[in-house]
mmCIF file of C-alpha atoms and ligand atoms in Angstrom:
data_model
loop_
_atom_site.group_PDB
_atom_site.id
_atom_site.type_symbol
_atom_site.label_atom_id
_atom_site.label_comp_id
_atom_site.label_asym_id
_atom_site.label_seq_id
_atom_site.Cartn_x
_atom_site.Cartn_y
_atom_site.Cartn_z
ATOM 1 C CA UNK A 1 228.308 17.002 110.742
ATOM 2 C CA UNK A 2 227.448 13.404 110.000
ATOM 3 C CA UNK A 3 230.548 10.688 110.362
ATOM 4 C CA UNK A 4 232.236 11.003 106.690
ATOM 5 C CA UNK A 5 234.803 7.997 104.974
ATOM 6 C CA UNK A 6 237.166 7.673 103.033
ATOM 7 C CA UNK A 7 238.329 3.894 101.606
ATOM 8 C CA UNK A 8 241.647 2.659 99.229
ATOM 9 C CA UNK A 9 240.010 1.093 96.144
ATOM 10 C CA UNK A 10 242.431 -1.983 94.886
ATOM 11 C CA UNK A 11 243.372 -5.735 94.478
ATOM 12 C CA UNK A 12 245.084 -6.415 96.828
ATOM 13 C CA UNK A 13 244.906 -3.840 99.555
ATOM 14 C CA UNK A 14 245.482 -5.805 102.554
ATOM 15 C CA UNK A 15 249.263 -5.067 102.705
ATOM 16 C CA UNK A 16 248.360 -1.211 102.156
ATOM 17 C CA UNK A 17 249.998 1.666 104.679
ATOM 18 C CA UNK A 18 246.960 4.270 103.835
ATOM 19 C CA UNK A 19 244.439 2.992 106.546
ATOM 20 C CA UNK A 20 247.577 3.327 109.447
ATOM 21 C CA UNK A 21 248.090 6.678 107.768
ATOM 22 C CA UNK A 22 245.031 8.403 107.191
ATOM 23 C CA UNK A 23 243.086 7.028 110.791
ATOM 24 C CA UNK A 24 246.024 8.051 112.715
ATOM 25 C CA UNK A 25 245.417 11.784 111.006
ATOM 26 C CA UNK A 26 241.703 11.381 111.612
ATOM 27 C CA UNK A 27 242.388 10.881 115.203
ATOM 28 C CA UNK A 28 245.102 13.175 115.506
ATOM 29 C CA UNK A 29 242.840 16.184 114.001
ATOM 30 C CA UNK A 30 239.932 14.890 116.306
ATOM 31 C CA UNK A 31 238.031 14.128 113.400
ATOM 32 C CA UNK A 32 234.214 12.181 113.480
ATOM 33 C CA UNK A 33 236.025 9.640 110.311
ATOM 34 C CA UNK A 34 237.439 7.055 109.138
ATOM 35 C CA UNK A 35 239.628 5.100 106.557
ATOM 36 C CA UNK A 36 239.002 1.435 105.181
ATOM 37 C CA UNK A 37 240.473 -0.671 102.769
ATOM 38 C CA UNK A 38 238.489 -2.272 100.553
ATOM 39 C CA UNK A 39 239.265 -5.166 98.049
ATOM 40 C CA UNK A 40 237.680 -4.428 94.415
ATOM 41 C CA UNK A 41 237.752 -6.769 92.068
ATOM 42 C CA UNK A 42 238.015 -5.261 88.115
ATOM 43 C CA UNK A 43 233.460 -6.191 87.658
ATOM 44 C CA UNK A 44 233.267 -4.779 90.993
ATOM 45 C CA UNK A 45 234.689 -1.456 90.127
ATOM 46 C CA UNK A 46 231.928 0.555 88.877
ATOM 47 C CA UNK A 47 230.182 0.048 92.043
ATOM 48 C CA UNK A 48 232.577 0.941 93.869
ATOM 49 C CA UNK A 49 233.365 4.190 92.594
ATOM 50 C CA UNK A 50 229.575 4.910 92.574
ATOM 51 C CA UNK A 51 229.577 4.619 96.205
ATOM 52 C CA UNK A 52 232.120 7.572 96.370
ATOM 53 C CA UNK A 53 229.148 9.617 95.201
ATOM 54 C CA UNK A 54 227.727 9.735 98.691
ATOM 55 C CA UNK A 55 227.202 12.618 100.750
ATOM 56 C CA UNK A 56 229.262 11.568 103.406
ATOM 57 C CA UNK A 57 232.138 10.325 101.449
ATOM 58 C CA UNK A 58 235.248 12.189 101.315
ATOM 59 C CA UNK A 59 236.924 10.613 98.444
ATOM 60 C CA UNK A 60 239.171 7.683 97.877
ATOM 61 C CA UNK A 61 242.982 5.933 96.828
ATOM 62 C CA UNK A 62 243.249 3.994 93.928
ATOM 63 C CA UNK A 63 246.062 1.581 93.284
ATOM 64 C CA UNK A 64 246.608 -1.760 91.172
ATOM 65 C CA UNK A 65 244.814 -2.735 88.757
ATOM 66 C CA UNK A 66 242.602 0.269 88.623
ATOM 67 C CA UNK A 67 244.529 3.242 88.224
ATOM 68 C CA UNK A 68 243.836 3.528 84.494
ATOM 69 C CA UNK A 69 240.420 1.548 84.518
ATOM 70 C CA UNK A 70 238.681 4.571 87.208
ATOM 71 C CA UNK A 71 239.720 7.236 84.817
ATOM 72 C CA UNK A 72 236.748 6.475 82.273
ATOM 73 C CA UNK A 73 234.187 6.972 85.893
ATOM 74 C CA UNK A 74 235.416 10.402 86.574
ATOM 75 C CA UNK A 75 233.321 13.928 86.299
ATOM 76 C CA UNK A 76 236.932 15.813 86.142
ATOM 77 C CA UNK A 77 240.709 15.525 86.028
ATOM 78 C CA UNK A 78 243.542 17.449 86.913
ATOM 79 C CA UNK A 79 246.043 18.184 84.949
ATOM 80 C CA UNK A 80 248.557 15.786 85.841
ATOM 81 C CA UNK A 81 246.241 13.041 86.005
ATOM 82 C CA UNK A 82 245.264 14.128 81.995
ATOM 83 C CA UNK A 83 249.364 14.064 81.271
ATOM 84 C CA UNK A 84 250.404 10.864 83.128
ATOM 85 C CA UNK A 85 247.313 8.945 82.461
ATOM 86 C CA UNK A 86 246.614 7.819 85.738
ATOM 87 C CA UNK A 87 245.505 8.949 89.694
ATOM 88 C CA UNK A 88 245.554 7.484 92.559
ATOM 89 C CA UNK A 89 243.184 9.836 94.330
ATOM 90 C CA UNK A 90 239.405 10.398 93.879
ATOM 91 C CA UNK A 91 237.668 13.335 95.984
ATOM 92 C CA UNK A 92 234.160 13.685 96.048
ATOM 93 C CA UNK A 93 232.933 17.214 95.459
ATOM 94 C CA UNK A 94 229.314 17.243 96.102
ATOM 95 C CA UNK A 95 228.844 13.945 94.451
ATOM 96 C CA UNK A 96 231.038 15.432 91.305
ATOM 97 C CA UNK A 97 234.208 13.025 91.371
ATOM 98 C CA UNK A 98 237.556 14.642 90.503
ATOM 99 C CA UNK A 99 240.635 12.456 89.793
ATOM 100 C CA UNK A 100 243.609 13.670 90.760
ATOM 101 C CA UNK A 101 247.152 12.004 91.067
ATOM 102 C CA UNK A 102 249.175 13.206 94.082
ATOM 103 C CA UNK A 103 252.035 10.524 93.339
ATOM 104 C CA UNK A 104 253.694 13.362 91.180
ATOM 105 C CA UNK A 105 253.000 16.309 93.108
ATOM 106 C CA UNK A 106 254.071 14.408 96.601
ATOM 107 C CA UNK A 107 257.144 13.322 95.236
ATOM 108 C CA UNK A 108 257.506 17.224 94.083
ATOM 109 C CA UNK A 109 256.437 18.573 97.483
ATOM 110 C CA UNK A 110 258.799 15.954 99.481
ATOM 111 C CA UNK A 111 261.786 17.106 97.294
ATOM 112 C CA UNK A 112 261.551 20.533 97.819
ATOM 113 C CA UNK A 113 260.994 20.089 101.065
ATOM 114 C CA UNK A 114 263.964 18.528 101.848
ATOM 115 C CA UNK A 115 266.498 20.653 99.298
ATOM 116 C CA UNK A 116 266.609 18.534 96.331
ATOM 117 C CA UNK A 117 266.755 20.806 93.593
ATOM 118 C CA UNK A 118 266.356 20.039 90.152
ATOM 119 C CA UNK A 119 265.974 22.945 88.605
ATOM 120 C CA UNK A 120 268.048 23.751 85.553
ATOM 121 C CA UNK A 121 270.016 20.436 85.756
ATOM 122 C CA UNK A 122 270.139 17.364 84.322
ATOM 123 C CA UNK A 123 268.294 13.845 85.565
ATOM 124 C CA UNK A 124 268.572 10.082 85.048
ATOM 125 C CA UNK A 125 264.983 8.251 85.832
ATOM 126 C CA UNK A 126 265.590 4.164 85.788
ATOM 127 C CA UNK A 127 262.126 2.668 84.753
ATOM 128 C CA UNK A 128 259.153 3.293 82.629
ATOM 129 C CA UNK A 129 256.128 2.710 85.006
ATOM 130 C CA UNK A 130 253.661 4.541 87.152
ATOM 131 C CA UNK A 131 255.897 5.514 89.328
ATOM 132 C CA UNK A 132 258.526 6.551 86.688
ATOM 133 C CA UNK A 133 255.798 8.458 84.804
ATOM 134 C CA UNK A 134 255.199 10.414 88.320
ATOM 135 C CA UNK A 135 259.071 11.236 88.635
ATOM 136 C CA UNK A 136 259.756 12.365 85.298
ATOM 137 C CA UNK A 137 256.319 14.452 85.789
ATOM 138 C CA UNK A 138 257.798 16.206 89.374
ATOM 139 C CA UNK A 139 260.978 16.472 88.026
ATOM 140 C CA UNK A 140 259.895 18.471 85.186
ATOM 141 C CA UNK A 141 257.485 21.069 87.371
ATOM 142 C CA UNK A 142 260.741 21.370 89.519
ATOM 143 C CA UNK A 143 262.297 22.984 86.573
ATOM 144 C CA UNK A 144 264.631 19.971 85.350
ATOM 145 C CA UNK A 145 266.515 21.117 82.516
ATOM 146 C CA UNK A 146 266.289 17.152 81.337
ATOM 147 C CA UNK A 147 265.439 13.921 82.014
ATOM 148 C CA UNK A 148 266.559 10.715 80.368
ATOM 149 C CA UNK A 149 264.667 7.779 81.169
ATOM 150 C CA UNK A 150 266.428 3.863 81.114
ATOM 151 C CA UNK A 151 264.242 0.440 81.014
ATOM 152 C CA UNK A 152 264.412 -2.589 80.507
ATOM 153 C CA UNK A 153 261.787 -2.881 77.841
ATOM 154 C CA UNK A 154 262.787 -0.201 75.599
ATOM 155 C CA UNK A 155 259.164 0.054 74.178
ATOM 156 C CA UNK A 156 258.041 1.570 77.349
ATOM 157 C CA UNK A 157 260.721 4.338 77.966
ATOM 158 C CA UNK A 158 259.624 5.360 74.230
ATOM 159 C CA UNK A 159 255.783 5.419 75.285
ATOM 160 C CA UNK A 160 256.469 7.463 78.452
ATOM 161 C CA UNK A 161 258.743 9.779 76.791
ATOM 162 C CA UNK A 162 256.019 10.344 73.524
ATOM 163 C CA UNK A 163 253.064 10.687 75.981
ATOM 164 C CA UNK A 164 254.675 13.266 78.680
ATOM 165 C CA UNK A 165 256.690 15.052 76.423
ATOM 166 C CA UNK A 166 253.975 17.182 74.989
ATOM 167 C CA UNK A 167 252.841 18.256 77.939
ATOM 168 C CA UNK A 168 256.356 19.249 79.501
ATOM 169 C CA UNK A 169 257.816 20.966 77.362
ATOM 170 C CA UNK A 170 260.080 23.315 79.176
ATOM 171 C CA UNK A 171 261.957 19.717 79.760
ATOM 172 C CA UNK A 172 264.046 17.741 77.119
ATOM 173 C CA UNK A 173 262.970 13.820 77.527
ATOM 174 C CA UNK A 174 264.844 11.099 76.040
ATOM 175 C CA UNK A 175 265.017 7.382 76.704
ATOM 176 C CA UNK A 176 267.344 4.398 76.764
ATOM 177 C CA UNK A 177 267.877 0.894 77.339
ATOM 178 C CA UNK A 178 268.396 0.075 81.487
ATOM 179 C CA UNK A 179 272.005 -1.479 80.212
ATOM 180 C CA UNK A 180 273.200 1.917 79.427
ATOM 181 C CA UNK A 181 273.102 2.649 83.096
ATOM 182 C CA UNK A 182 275.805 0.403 83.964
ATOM 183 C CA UNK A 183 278.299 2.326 81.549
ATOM 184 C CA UNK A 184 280.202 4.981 82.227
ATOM 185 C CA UNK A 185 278.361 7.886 81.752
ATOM 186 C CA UNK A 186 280.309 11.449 80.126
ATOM 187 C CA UNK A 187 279.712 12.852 83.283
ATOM 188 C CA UNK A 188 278.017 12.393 86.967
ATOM 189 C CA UNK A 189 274.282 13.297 87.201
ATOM 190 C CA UNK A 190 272.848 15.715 89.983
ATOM 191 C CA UNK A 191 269.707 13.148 90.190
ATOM 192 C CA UNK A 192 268.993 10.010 90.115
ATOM 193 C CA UNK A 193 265.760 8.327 91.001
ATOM 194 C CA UNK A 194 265.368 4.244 90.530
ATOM 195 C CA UNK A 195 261.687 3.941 89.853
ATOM 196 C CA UNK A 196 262.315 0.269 88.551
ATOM 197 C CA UNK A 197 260.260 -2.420 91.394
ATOM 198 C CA UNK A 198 263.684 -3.789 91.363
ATOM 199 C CA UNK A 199 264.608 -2.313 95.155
ATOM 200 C CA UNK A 200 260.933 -3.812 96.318
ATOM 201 C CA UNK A 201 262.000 -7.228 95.349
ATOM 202 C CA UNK A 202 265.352 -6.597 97.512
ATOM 203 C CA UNK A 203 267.522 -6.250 94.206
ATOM 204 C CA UNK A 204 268.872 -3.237 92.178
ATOM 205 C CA UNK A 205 269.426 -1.982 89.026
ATOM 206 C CA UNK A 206 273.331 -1.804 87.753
ATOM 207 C CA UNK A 207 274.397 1.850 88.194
ATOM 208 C CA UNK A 208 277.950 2.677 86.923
ATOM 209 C CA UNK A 209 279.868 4.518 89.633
ATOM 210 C CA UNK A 210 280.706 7.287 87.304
ATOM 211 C CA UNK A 211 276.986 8.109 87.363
ATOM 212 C CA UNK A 212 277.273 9.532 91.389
ATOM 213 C CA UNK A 213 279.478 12.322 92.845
ATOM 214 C CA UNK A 214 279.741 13.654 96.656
ATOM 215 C CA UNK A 215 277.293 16.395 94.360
ATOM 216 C CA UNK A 216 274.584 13.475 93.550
ATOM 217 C CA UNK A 217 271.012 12.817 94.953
ATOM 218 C CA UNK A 218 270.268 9.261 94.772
ATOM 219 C CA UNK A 219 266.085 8.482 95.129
ATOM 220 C CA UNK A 220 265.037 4.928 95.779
ATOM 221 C CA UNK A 221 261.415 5.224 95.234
ATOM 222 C CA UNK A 222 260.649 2.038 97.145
ATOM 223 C CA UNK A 223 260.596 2.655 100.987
ATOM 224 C CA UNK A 224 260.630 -1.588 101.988
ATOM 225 C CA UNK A 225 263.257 -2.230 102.939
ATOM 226 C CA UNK A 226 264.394 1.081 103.933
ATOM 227 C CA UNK A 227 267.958 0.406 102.663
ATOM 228 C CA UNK A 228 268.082 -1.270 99.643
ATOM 229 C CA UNK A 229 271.032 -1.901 96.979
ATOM 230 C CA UNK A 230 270.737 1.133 94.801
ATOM 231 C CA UNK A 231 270.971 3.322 97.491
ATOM 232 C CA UNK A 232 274.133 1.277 99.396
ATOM 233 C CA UNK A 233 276.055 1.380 95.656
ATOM 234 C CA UNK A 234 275.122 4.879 95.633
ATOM 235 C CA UNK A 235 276.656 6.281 98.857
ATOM 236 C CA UNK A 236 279.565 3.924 98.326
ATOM 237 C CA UNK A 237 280.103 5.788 95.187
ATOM 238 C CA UNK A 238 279.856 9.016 97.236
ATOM 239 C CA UNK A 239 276.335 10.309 96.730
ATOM 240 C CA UNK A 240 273.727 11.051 99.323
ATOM 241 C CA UNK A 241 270.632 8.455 99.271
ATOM 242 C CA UNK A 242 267.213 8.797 99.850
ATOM 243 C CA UNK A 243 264.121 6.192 100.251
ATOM 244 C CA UNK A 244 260.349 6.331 98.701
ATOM 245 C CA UNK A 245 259.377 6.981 102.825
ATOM 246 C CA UNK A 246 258.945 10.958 101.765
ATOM 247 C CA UNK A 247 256.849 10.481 98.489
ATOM 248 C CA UNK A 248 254.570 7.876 100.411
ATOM 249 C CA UNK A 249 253.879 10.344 103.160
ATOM 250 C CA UNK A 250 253.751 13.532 101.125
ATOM 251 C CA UNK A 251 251.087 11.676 98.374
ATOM 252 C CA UNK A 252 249.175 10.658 101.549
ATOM 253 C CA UNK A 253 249.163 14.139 102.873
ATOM 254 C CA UNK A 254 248.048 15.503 99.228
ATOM 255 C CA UNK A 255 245.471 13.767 99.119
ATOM 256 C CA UNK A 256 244.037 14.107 103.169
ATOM 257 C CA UNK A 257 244.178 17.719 102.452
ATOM 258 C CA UNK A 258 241.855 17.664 99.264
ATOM 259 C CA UNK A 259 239.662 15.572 101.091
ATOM 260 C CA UNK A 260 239.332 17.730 104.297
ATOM 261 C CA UNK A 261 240.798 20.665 103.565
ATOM 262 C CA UNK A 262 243.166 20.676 106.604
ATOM 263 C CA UNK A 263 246.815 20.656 106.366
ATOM 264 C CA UNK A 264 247.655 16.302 107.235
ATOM 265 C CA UNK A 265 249.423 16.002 110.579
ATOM 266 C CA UNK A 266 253.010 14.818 109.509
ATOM 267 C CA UNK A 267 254.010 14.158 113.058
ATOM 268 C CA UNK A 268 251.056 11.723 113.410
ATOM 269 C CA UNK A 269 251.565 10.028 109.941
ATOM 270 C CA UNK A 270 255.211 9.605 111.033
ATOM 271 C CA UNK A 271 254.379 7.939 114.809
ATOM 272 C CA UNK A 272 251.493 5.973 113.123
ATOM 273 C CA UNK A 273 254.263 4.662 110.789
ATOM 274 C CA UNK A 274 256.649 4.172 113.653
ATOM 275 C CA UNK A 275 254.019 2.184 115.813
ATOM 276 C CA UNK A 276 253.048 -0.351 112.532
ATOM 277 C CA UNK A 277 256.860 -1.132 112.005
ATOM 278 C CA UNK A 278 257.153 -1.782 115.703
ATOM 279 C CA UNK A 279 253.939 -3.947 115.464
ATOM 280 C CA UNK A 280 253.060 -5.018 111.555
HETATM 281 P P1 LIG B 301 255.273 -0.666 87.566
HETATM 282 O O1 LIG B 301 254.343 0.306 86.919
HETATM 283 O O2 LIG B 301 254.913 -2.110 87.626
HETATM 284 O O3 LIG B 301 256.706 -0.515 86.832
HETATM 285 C C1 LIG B 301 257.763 -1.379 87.178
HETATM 286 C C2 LIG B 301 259.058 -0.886 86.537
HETATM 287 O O4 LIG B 301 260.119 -1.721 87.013
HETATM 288 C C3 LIG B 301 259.068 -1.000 85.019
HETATM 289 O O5 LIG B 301 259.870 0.021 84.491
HETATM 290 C C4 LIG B 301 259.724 -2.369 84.804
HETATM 291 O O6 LIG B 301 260.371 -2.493 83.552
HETATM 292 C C5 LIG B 301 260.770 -2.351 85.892
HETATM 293 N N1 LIG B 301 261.204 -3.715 86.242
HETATM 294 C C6 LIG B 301 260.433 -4.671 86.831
HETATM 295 N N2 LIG B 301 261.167 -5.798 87.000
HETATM 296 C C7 LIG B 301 262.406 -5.532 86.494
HETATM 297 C C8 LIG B 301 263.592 -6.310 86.361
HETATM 298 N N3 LIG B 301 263.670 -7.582 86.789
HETATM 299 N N4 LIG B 301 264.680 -5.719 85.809
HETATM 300 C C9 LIG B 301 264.618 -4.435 85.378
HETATM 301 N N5 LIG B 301 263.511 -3.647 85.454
HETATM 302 C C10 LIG B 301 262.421 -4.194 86.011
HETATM 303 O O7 LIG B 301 255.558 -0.246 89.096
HETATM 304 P P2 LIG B 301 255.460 1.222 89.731
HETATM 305 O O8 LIG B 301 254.118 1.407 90.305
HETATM 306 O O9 LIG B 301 255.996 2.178 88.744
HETATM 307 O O10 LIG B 301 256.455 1.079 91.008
HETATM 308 C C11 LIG B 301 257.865 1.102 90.836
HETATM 309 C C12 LIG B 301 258.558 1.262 92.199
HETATM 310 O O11 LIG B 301 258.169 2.489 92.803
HETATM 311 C C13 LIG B 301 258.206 0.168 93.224
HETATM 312 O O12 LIG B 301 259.378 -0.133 93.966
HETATM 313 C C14 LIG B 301 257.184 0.844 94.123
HETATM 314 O O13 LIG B 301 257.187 0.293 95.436
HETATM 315 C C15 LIG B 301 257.698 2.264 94.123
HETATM 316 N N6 LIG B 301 256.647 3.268 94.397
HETATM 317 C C16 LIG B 301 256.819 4.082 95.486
HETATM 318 C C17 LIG B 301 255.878 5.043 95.778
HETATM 319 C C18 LIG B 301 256.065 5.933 96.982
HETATM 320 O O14 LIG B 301 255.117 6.612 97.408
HETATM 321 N N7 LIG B 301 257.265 5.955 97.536
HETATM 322 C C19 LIG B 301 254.752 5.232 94.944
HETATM 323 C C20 LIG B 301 254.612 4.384 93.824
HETATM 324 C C21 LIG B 301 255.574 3.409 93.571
HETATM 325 P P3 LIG B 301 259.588 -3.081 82.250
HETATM 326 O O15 LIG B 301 258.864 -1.909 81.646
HETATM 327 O O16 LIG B 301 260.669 -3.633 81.413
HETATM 328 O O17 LIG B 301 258.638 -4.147 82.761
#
């Protein structure tokens, strides 16, 4: 077997964790591969994803700006890719490209994994972006009863809520402005996830302490810095609080496995992840 690649499409990439992650599970597996970054500029696109076609390409990432602009440059999506509208992950089957979006079904995998259990109960989802779209998504195939969704532009709480509500229809979506979150709400919610950029930027979204109880499962989808506000107000207000680490890893793993078809080594993704904060 010849050497094979794999590469994160995006502008920028340089700050990306996906190189540490996937050479480090390369290695690990003892694997003739490897895992580059490379900066694509929006004319430079469609060349890039033509490369992909090669035999000795596993597949790729995708990430800002091009998450919606690769979809057109696909032979097939899956189905969550079709219902949120975007992927992050391209695997090359025989030169056939299939988009798939492992955002969603990491964030799904990671939950379960770790005993956070939606099913049948109610969720609160603050923010109306890709990563929003991806939690809303998970939180639905984990059997949410509902899921209202709070941001700051209203407009886009309404677009996620017409465009995934179709397609998930065992769960009732409704959306709000990111204000109402700082009132008290009628009652605590088992879930909440803030999917706003806020927590990247070191800030966070007002959250009403009436919204958490010792019951509550506070998600910060951003994992830098690993502690951020949302998640200190939460577990002053009694709830347990989680980081974006989980999601990262388990979208990273997804997407390893369809390229390969070998389970990702967790334990290596975790010490490569280790070593890089030790040494950035
Ligand atoms: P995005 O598509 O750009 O969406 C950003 C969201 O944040 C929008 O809802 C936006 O509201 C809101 N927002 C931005 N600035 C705000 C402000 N000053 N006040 C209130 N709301 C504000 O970004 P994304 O890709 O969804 O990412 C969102 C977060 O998820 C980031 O922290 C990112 O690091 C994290 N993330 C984590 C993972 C993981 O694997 N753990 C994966 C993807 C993303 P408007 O609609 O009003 O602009």
């Amino acid at each position: 077997m010849s050497h094979r690649w794999a590469c994160l499409i995006g502008q920028p990439v340089a700050h990306s964790l996906s190189p540490t992650l996937h050479n480090a599970a390369f290695a690990a597996l003892g694997m003739d591969a490897h895992y580059e970054a490379r900066d694509v500029s929006a004319e430079d696109l469609v060349d890039a994803v033509a490369a992909l076609r090669q035999f000795d390409c596993l597949g790729a990432n995708v990430t800002a700006p091009h998450k919606q602009a690769v979809l057109a440059l696909m032979d097939d999506l899956s189905d969550e890719v079709v219902a949120l509208g975007a992927l992050n992950t391209i695997v090359n089957q025989s030169g056939r490209l299939i988009g798939a979006n492992t955002d969603a079904r990491g964030l799904a995998r990671w939950m379960r994994q770790i005993g956070i259990d939606p099913a049948g109960r109610p969720a609160l989802v603050l923010g109306a972006g890709g990563a929003a779209r991806a939690t809303v998504w998970a939180l639905a195939d984990l059997g949410a009863s509902s899921v209202r969704v709070l941001n700051r532009t209203l407009e886009h709480a309404q677009s996620l809520v017409e465009a995934l509500g179709p397609s998930l229809s065992m769960t009732t979506l409704s959306y709000g402005s990111l204000a109402e979150a700082a009132e008290r709400p009628a009652a605590p919610w088992p879930i909440v996830v803030n999917a706003t950029s806020l927590g990247h930027h070191g800030l966070a979204p007002v959250v009403h302490p009436g919204c958490y109880s010792p019951a509550c499962v506070a998600i910060e989808l951003a994992y830098n810095p690993p502690e951020t506000g949302f998640m200190v107000a939460a577990r002053r207000a009694g709830a347990r609080a989680e980081n974006g680490l989980g999601m990262l890893l388990h979208q990273a793993a997804l997407a390893f496995e369809r390229w390969t078809g070998q389970a990702a080594p967790m334990d290596a993704y975790a010490a490569a992840l280790t070593e890089r904060v030790a040494h950035p």
